CSV table of C-alpha atoms in Angstrom, one decimal:
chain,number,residue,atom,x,y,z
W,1,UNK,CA,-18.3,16.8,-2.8
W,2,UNK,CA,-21.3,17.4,-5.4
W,3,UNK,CA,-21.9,14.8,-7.8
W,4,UNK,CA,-22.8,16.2,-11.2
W,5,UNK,CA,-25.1,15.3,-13.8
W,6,UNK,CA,-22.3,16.7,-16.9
W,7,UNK,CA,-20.6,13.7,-19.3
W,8,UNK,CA,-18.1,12.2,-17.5
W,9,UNK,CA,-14.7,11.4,-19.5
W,10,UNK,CA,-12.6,10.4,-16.9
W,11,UNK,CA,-13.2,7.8,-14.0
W,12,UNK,CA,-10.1,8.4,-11.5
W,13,UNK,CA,-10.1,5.7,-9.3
W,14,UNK,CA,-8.1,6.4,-5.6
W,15,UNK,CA,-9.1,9.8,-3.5
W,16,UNK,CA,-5.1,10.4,-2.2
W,17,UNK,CA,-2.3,12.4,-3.9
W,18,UNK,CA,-2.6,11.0,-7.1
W,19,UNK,CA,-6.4,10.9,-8.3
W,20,UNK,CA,-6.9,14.3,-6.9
W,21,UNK,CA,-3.9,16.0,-8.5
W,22,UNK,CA,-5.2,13.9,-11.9
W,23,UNK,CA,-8.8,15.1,-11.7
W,24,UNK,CA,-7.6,18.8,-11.0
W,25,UNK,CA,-5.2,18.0,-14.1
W,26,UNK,CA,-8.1,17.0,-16.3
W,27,UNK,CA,-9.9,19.7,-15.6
W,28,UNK,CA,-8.0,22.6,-15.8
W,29,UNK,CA,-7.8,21.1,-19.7
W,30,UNK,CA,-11.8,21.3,-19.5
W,31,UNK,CA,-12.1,17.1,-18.8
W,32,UNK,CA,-14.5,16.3,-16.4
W,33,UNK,CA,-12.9,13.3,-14.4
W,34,UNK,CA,-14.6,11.8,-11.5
W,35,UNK,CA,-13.1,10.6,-8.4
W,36,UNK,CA,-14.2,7.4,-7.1
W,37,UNK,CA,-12.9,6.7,-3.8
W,38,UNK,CA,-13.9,3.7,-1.4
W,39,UNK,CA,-13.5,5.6,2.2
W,40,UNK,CA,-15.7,8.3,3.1
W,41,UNK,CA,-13.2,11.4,2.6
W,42,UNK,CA,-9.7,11.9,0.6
W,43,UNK,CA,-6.8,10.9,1.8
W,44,UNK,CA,-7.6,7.6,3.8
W,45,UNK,CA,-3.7,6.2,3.5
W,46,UNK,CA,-2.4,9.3,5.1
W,47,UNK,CA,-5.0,9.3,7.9
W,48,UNK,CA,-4.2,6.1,8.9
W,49,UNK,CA,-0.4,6.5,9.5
W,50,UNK,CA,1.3,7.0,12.8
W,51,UNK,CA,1.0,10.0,14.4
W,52,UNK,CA,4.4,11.3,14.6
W,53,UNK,CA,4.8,11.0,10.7
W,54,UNK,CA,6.0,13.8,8.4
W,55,UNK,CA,6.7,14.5,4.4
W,56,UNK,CA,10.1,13.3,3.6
W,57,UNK,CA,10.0,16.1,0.9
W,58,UNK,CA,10.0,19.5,1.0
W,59,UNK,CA,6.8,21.5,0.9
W,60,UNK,CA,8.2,23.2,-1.9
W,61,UNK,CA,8.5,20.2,-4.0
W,62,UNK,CA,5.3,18.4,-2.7
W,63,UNK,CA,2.3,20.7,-3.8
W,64,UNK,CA,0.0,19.7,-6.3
W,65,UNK,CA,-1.2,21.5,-9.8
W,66,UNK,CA,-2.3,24.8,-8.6
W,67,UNK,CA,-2.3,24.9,-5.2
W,68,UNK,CA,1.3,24.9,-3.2
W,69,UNK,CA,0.8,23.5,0.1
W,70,UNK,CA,0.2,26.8,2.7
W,71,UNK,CA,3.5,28.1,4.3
W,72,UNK,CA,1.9,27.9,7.5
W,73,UNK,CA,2.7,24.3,7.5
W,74,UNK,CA,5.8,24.5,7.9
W,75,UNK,CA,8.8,22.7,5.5
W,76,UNK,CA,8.3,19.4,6.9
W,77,UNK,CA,4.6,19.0,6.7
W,78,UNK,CA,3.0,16.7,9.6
W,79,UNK,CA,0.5,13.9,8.9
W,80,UNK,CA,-3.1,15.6,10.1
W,81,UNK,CA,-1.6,19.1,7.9
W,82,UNK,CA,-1.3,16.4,4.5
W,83,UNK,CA,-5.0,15.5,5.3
W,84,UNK,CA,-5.9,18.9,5.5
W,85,UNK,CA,-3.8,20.1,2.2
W,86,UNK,CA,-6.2,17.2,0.5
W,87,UNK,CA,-9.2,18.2,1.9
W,88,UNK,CA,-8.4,22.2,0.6
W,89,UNK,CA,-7.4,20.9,-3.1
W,90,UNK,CA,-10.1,19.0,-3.3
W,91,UNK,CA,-12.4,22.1,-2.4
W,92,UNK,CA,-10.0,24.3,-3.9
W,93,UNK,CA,-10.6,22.9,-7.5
W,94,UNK,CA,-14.3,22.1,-7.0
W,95,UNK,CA,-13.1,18.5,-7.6
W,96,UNK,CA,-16.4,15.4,-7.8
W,97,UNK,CA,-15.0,12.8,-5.5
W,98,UNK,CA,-18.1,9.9,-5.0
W,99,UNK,CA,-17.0,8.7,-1.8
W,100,UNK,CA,-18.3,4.8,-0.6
W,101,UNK,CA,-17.3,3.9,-4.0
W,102,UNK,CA,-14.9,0.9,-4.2
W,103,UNK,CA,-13.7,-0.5,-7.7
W,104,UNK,CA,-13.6,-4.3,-8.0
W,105,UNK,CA,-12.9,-4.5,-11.8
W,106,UNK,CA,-12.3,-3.0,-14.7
W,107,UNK,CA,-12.9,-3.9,-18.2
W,108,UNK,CA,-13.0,-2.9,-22.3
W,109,UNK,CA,-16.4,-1.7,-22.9
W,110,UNK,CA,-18.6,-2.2,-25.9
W,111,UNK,CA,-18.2,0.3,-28.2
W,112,UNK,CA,-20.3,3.5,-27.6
W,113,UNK,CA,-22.0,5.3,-30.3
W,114,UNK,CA,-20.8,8.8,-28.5
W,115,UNK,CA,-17.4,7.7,-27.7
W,116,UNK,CA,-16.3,5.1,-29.6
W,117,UNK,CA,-14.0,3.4,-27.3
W,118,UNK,CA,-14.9,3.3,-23.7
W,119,UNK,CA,-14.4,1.4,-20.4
W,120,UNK,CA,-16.6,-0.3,-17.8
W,121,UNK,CA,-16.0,0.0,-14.0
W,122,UNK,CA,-17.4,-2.3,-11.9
W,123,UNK,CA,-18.1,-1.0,-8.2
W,124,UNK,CA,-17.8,-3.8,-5.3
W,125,UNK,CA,-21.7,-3.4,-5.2
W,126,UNK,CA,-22.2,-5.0,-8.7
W,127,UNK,CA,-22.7,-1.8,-10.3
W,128,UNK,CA,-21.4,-0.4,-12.9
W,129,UNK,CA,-20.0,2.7,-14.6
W,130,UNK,CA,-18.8,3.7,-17.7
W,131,UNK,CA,-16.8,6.1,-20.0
W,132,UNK,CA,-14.6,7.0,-22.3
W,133,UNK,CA,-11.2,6.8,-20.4
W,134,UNK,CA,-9.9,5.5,-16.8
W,135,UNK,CA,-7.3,6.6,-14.6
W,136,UNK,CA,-6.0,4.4,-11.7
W,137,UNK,CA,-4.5,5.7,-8.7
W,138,UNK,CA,-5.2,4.0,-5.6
W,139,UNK,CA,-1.6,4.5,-4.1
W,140,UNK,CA,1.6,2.6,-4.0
W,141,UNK,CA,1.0,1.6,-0.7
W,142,UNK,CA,-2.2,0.3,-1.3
W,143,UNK,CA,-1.6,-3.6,0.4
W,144,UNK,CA,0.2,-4.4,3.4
W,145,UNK,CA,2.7,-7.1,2.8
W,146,UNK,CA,2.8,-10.1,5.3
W,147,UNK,CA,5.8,-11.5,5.8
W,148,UNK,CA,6.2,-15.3,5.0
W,149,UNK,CA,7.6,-16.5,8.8
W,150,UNK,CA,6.4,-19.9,10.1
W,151,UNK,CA,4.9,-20.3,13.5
W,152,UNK,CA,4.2,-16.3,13.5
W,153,UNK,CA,0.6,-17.0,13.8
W,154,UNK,CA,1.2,-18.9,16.5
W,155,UNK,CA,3.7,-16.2,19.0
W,156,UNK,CA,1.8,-15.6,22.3
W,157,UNK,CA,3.2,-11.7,22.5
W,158,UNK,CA,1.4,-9.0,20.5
W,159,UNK,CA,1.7,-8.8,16.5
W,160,UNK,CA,1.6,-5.3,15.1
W,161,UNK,CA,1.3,-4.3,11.4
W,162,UNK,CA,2.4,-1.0,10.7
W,163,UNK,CA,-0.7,0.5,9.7
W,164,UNK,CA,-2.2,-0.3,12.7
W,165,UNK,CA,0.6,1.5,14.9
W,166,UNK,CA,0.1,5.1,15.6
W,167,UNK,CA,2.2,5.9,18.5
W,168,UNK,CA,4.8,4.7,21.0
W,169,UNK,CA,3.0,5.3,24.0
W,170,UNK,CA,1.2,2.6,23.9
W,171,UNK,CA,4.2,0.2,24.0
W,172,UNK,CA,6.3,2.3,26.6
W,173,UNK,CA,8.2,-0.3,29.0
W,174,UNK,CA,7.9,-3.1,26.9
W,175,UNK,CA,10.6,-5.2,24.4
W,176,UNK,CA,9.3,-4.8,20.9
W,177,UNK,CA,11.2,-5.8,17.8
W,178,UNK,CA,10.6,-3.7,14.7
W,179,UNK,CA,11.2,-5.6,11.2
W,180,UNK,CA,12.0,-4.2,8.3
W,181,UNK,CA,14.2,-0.9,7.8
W,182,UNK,CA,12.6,1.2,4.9
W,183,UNK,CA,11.4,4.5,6.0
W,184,UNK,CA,8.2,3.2,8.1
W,185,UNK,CA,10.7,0.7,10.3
W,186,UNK,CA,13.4,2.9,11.3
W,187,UNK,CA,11.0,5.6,11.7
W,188,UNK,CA,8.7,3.4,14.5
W,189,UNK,CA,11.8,2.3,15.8
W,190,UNK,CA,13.4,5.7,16.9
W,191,UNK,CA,9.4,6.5,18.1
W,192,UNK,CA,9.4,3.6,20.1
W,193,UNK,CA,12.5,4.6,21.8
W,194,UNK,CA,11.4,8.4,22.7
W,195,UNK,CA,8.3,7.0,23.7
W,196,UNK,CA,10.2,5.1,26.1
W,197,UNK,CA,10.1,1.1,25.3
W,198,UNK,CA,12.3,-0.7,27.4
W,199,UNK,CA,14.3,-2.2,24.6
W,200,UNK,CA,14.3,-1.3,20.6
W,201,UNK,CA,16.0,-4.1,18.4
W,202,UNK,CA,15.5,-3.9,14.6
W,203,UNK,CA,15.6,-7.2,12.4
W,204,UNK,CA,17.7,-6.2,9.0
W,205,UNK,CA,16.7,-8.4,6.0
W,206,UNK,CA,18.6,-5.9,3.7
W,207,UNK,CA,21.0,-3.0,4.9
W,208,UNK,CA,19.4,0.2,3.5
W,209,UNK,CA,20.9,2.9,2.5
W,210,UNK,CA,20.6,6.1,4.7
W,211,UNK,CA,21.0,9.6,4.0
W,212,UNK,CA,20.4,12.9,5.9
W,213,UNK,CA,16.8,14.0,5.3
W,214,UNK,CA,18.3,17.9,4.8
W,215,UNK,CA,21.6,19.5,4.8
W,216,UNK,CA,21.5,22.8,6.6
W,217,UNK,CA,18.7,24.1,4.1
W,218,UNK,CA,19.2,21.8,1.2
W,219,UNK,CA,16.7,19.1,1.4
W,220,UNK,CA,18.0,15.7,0.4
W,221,UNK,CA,15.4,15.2,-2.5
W,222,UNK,CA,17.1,18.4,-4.6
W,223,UNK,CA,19.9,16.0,-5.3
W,224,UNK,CA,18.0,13.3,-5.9
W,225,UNK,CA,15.5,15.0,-8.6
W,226,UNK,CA,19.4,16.1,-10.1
W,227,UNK,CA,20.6,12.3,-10.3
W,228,UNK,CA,17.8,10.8,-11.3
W,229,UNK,CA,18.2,10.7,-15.1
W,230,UNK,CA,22.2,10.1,-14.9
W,231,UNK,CA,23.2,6.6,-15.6
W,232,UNK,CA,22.6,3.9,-12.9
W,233,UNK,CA,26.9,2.6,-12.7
W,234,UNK,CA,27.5,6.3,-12.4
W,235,UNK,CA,25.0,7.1,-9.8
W,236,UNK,CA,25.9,4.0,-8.1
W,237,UNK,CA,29.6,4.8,-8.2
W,238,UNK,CA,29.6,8.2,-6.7
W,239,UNK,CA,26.5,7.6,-3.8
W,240,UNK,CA,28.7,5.8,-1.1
W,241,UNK,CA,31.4,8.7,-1.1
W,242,UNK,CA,28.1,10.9,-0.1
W,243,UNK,CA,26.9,8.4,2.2
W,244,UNK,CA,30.3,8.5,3.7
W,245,UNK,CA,30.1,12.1,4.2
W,246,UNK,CA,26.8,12.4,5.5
W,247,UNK,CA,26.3,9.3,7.9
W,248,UNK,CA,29.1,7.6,10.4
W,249,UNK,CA,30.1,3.7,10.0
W,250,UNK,CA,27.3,2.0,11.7
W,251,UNK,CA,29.2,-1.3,11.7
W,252,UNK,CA,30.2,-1.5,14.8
W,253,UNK,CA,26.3,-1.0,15.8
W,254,UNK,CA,25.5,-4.2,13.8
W,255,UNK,CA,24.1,-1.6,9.9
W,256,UNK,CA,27.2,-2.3,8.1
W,257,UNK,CA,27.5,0.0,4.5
W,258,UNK,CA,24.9,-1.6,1.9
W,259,UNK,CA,26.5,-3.5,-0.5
W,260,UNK,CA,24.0,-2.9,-3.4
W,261,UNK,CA,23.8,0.1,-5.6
W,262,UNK,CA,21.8,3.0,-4.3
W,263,UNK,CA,20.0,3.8,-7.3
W,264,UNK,CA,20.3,0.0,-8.2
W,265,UNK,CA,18.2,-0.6,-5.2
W,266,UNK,CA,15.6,2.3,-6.4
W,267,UNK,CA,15.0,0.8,-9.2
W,268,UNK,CA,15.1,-2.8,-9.0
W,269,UNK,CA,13.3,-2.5,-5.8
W,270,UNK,CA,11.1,0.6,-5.7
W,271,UNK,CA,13.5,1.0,-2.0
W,272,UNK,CA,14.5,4.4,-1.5
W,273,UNK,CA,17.3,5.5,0.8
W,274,UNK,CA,16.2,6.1,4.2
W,275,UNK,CA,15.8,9.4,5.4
W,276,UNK,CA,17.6,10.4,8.7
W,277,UNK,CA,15.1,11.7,11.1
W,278,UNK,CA,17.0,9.9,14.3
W,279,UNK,CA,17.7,6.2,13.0
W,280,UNK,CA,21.6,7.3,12.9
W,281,UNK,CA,21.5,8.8,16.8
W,282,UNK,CA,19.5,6.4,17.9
W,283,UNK,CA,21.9,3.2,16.8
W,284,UNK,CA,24.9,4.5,17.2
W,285,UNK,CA,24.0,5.6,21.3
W,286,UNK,CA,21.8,1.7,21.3
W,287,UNK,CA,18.8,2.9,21.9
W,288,UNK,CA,17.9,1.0,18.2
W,289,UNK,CA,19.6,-2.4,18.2
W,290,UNK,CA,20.1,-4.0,14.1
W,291,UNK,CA,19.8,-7.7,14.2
W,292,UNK,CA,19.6,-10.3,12.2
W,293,UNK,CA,16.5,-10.7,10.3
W,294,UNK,CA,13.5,-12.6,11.5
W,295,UNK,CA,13.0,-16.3,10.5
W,296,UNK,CA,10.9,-18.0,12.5
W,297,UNK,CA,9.2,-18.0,16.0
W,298,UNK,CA,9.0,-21.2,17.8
W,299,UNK,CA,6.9,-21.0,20.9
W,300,UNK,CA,7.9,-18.1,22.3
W,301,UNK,CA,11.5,-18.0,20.9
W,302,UNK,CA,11.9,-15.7,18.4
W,303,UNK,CA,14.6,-16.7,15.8
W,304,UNK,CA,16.5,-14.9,14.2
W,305,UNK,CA,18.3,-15.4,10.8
W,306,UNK,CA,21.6,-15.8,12.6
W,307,UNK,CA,20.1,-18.3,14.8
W,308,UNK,CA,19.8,-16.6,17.6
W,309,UNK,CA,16.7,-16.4,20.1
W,310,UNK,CA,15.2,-13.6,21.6
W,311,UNK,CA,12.1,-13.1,23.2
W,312,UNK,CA,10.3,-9.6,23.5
W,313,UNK,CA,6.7,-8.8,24.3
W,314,UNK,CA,5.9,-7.5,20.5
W,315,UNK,CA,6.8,-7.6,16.9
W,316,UNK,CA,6.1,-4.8,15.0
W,317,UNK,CA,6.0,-5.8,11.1
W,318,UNK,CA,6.9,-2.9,8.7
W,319,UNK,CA,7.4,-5.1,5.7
W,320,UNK,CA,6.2,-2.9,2.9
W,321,UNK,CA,3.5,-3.0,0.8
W,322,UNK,CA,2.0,-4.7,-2.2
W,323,UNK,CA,-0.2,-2.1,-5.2
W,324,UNK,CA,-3.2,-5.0,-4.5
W,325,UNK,CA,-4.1,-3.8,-8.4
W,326,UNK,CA,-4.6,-7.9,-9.6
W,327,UNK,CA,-8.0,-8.4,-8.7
W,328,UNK,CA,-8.8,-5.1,-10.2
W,329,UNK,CA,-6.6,-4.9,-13.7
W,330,UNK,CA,-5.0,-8.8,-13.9
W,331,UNK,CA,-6.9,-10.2,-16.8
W,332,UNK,CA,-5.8,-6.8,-19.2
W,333,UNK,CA,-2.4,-7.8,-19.5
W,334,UNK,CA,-1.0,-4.5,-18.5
W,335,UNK,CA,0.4,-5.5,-15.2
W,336,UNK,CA,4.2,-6.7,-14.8
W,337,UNK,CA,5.5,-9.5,-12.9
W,338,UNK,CA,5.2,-7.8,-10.1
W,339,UNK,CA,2.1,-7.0,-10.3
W,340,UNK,CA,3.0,-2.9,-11.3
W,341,UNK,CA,1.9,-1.2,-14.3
W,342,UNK,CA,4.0,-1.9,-16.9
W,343,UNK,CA,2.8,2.2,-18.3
W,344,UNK,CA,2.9,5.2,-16.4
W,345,UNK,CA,2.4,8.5,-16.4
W,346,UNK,CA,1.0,9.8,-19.8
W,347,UNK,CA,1.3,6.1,-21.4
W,348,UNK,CA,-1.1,4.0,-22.0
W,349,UNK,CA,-0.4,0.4,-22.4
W,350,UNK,CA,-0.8,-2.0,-26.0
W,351,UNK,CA,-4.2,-3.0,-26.5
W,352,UNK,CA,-5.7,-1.0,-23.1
W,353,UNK,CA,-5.8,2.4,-24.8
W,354,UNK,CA,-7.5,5.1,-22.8
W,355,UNK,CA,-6.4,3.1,-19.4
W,356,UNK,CA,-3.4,5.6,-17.6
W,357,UNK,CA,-1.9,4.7,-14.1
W,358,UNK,CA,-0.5,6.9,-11.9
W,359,UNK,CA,1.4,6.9,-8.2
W,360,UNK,CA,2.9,3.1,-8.8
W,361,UNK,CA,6.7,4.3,-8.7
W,362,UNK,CA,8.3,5.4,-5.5
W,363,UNK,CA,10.8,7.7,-7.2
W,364,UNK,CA,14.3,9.2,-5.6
W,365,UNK,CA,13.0,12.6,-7.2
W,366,UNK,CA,10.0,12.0,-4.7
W,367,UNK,CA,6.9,11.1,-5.2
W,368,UNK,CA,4.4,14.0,-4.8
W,369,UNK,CA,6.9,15.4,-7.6
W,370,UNK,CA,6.5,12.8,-10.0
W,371,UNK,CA,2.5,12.9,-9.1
W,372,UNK,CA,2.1,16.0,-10.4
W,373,UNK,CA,4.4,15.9,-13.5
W,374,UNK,CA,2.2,12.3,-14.1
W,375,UNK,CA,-1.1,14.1,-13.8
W,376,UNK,CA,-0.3,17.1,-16.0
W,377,UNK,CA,0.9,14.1,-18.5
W,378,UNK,CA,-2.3,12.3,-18.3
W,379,UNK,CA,-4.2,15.5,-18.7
W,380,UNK,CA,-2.6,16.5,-22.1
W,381,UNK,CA,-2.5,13.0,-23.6
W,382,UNK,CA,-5.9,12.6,-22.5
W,383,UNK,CA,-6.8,16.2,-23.8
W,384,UNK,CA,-5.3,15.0,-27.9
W,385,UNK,CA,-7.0,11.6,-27.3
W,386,UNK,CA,-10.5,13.1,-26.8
W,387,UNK,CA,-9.8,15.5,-30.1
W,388,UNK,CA,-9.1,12.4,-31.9
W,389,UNK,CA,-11.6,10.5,-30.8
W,390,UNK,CA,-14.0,13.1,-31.2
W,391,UNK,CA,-12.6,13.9,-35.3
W,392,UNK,CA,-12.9,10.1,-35.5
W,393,UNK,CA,-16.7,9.6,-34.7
W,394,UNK,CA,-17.3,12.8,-36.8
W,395,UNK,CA,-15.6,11.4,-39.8
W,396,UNK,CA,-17.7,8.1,-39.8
């Protein structure tokens, strides 16, 4: 993209789903934001996620402001097709995306004579930018979480992180135990099978809840952008009659019915239900074996929550991520225990005015939805803060 020489009010930091659908937010209400992205192109998550991976969500509910994703896609759009929607939004709304730019810090500027209030971002090359207002969006799954498990280091067989596995081909014939059971885990596991491993197990730390990714032609995300705003007991309440509907008793197979709340688990946990693309086939045939969680590895025993042993030739780790937005935001106060933001969407938080967030929820509604709703937020409050600002400085 062109870098341009205009007044910058905006610095969106992060090149995926959620900067891109901000900048093209800001400037359809004449803001000029800038992308700042560390790669060298947008969408760097989505390029690096296995290969058989496609949108959980509908095309219809997963376009950005003012460009739908192209029919030709299909419903269920593929990884290498996301890239390419990215690439054509970006072009589509002129967007200026600096790419090699990695954010270390940001901080409260001085106060500028043009601006009044502005902010300072400091680049992982000691340089730094500034401007009136800053928009961070590097991704929910920005961090990969490393599982606390003593003596892994140690394990003779082969450790794999999820974001380093792109295909099951490469571990046909061989015992591989996948760990964790969100959407990434169950999803490798029933790869690994079709891509012929010898043996699938899956360690089970907490018993997700499953659902059918579609009903005939009702997509599973319909229902979940029309519970969303009901009360959590309620939601709760009514979710394992669906469940019961929609997915056998896996019991038997070792994936007993969760015990926690569905939307409970949403929103406590940012865990949404998993999405059936062949997790319920492949367990109840055994192609996908649930076990007990992983604990430990001594030598080259495996052990397993239940104490059990097991020894397979790799252990794929798909244990989630962290937002990694500490180094970057931790001394402003505007970060949870968790280390989320404790604003979002077209809020700003006390005391870091002119600082939005956007993509840190992982929503039931979906969450190229709630992207877009976010960034149209952002671009109006940002819209009436510039007016103010600007009345402000004229007034002095």
């Amino acid at each position: 993209m062109t870098q341009r020489s205009a007044r910058v009010d905006a610095y969106v930091i992060g090149g995926g789903p959620a900067g891109l659908a901000t900048a093209a937010a800001l400037r359809h209400r004449g803001l000029h934001g800038v992308v700042l992205e560390r790669s060298d192109g947008v969408g760097t998550s989505w390029r690096g996620h296995y290969d058989r991976l496609h949108l959980h969500t509908p095309r219809e509910l997963s376009g950005l402001p003012g460009l739908p994703i192209p029919r030709e896609m299909g419903r269920w759009v593929a990884r290498d097709d996301v890239v390419r929607y990215l690439e054509q939004y970006a072009a589509h709304h002129d967007l200026d995306v600096r790419t090699g730019a990695e954010v270390a810090r940001v901080d409260r500027a001085p106060a500028h004579p043009g601006w009044g209030e502005a902010w300072t971002v400091t680049l992982a090359d000691g340089s730094t930018l500034t401007a009136p207002y800053v928009v961070v969006a590097t991704g929910f799954n920005h961090t990969p979480r490393e599982p606390d498990v003593p003596g892994l280091d140690a394990w003779p067989g082969e450790v794999v992180r999820a974001r380093d596995y792109r295909t099951g081909a490469a571990y046909a014939g061989r015992d591989v135990l996948v760990v964790g059971t969100g959407n990434t885990g169950t999803e490798i596991a029933v790869d690994l099978t079709e891509q012929g491993a010898a043996r699938v197990r899956m360690a089970v730390r907490t018993v997700p809840h499953i659902l059918r990714r579609n009903r005939g032609p009702v997509a599973a995300q319909y229902t979940g952008i029309a519970v969303r705003r009901l009360p959590t007991a309620l939601v709760d309440a009514v979710a394992p009659w669906v469940e019961r509907l929609q997915v056998p008793d896996l019991s038997e197979h070792g994936l007993p019915r969760p015990d926690t709340g569905l939307l409970t688990r949403v929103e406590r946990d940012n865990a949404i239900p998993v999405q059936d693309v062949g997790i319920i086939d492949a367990v109840r045939s055994g192609a996908v074996e649930p076990v007990a969680a992983l604990a430990s590895v001594e030598g080259e025993d495996v052990v397993l929550a239940d104490g059990s042993r097991i020894r397979p030739d790799v252990v794929v780790l798909a244990t989630g991520y962290d937002q990694g937005l500490e180094p970057m935001l931790g001394h402003l106060g505007v970060l949870d225990a968790r280390g989320r933001p404790v604003e979002r969407g077209g809020a700003t938080a006390r005391g870091a005015r002119g600082l939005w967030y956007t993509g840190y929820t992982n929503p039931i509604s979906g969450m190229l939805r709630e992207i877009a709703i976010d960034a149209r937020k952002i671009a109006l409050a940002m819209a009436m803060a510039k007016r103010r600002d600007t009345r402000a400085l004229r007034s002095a």
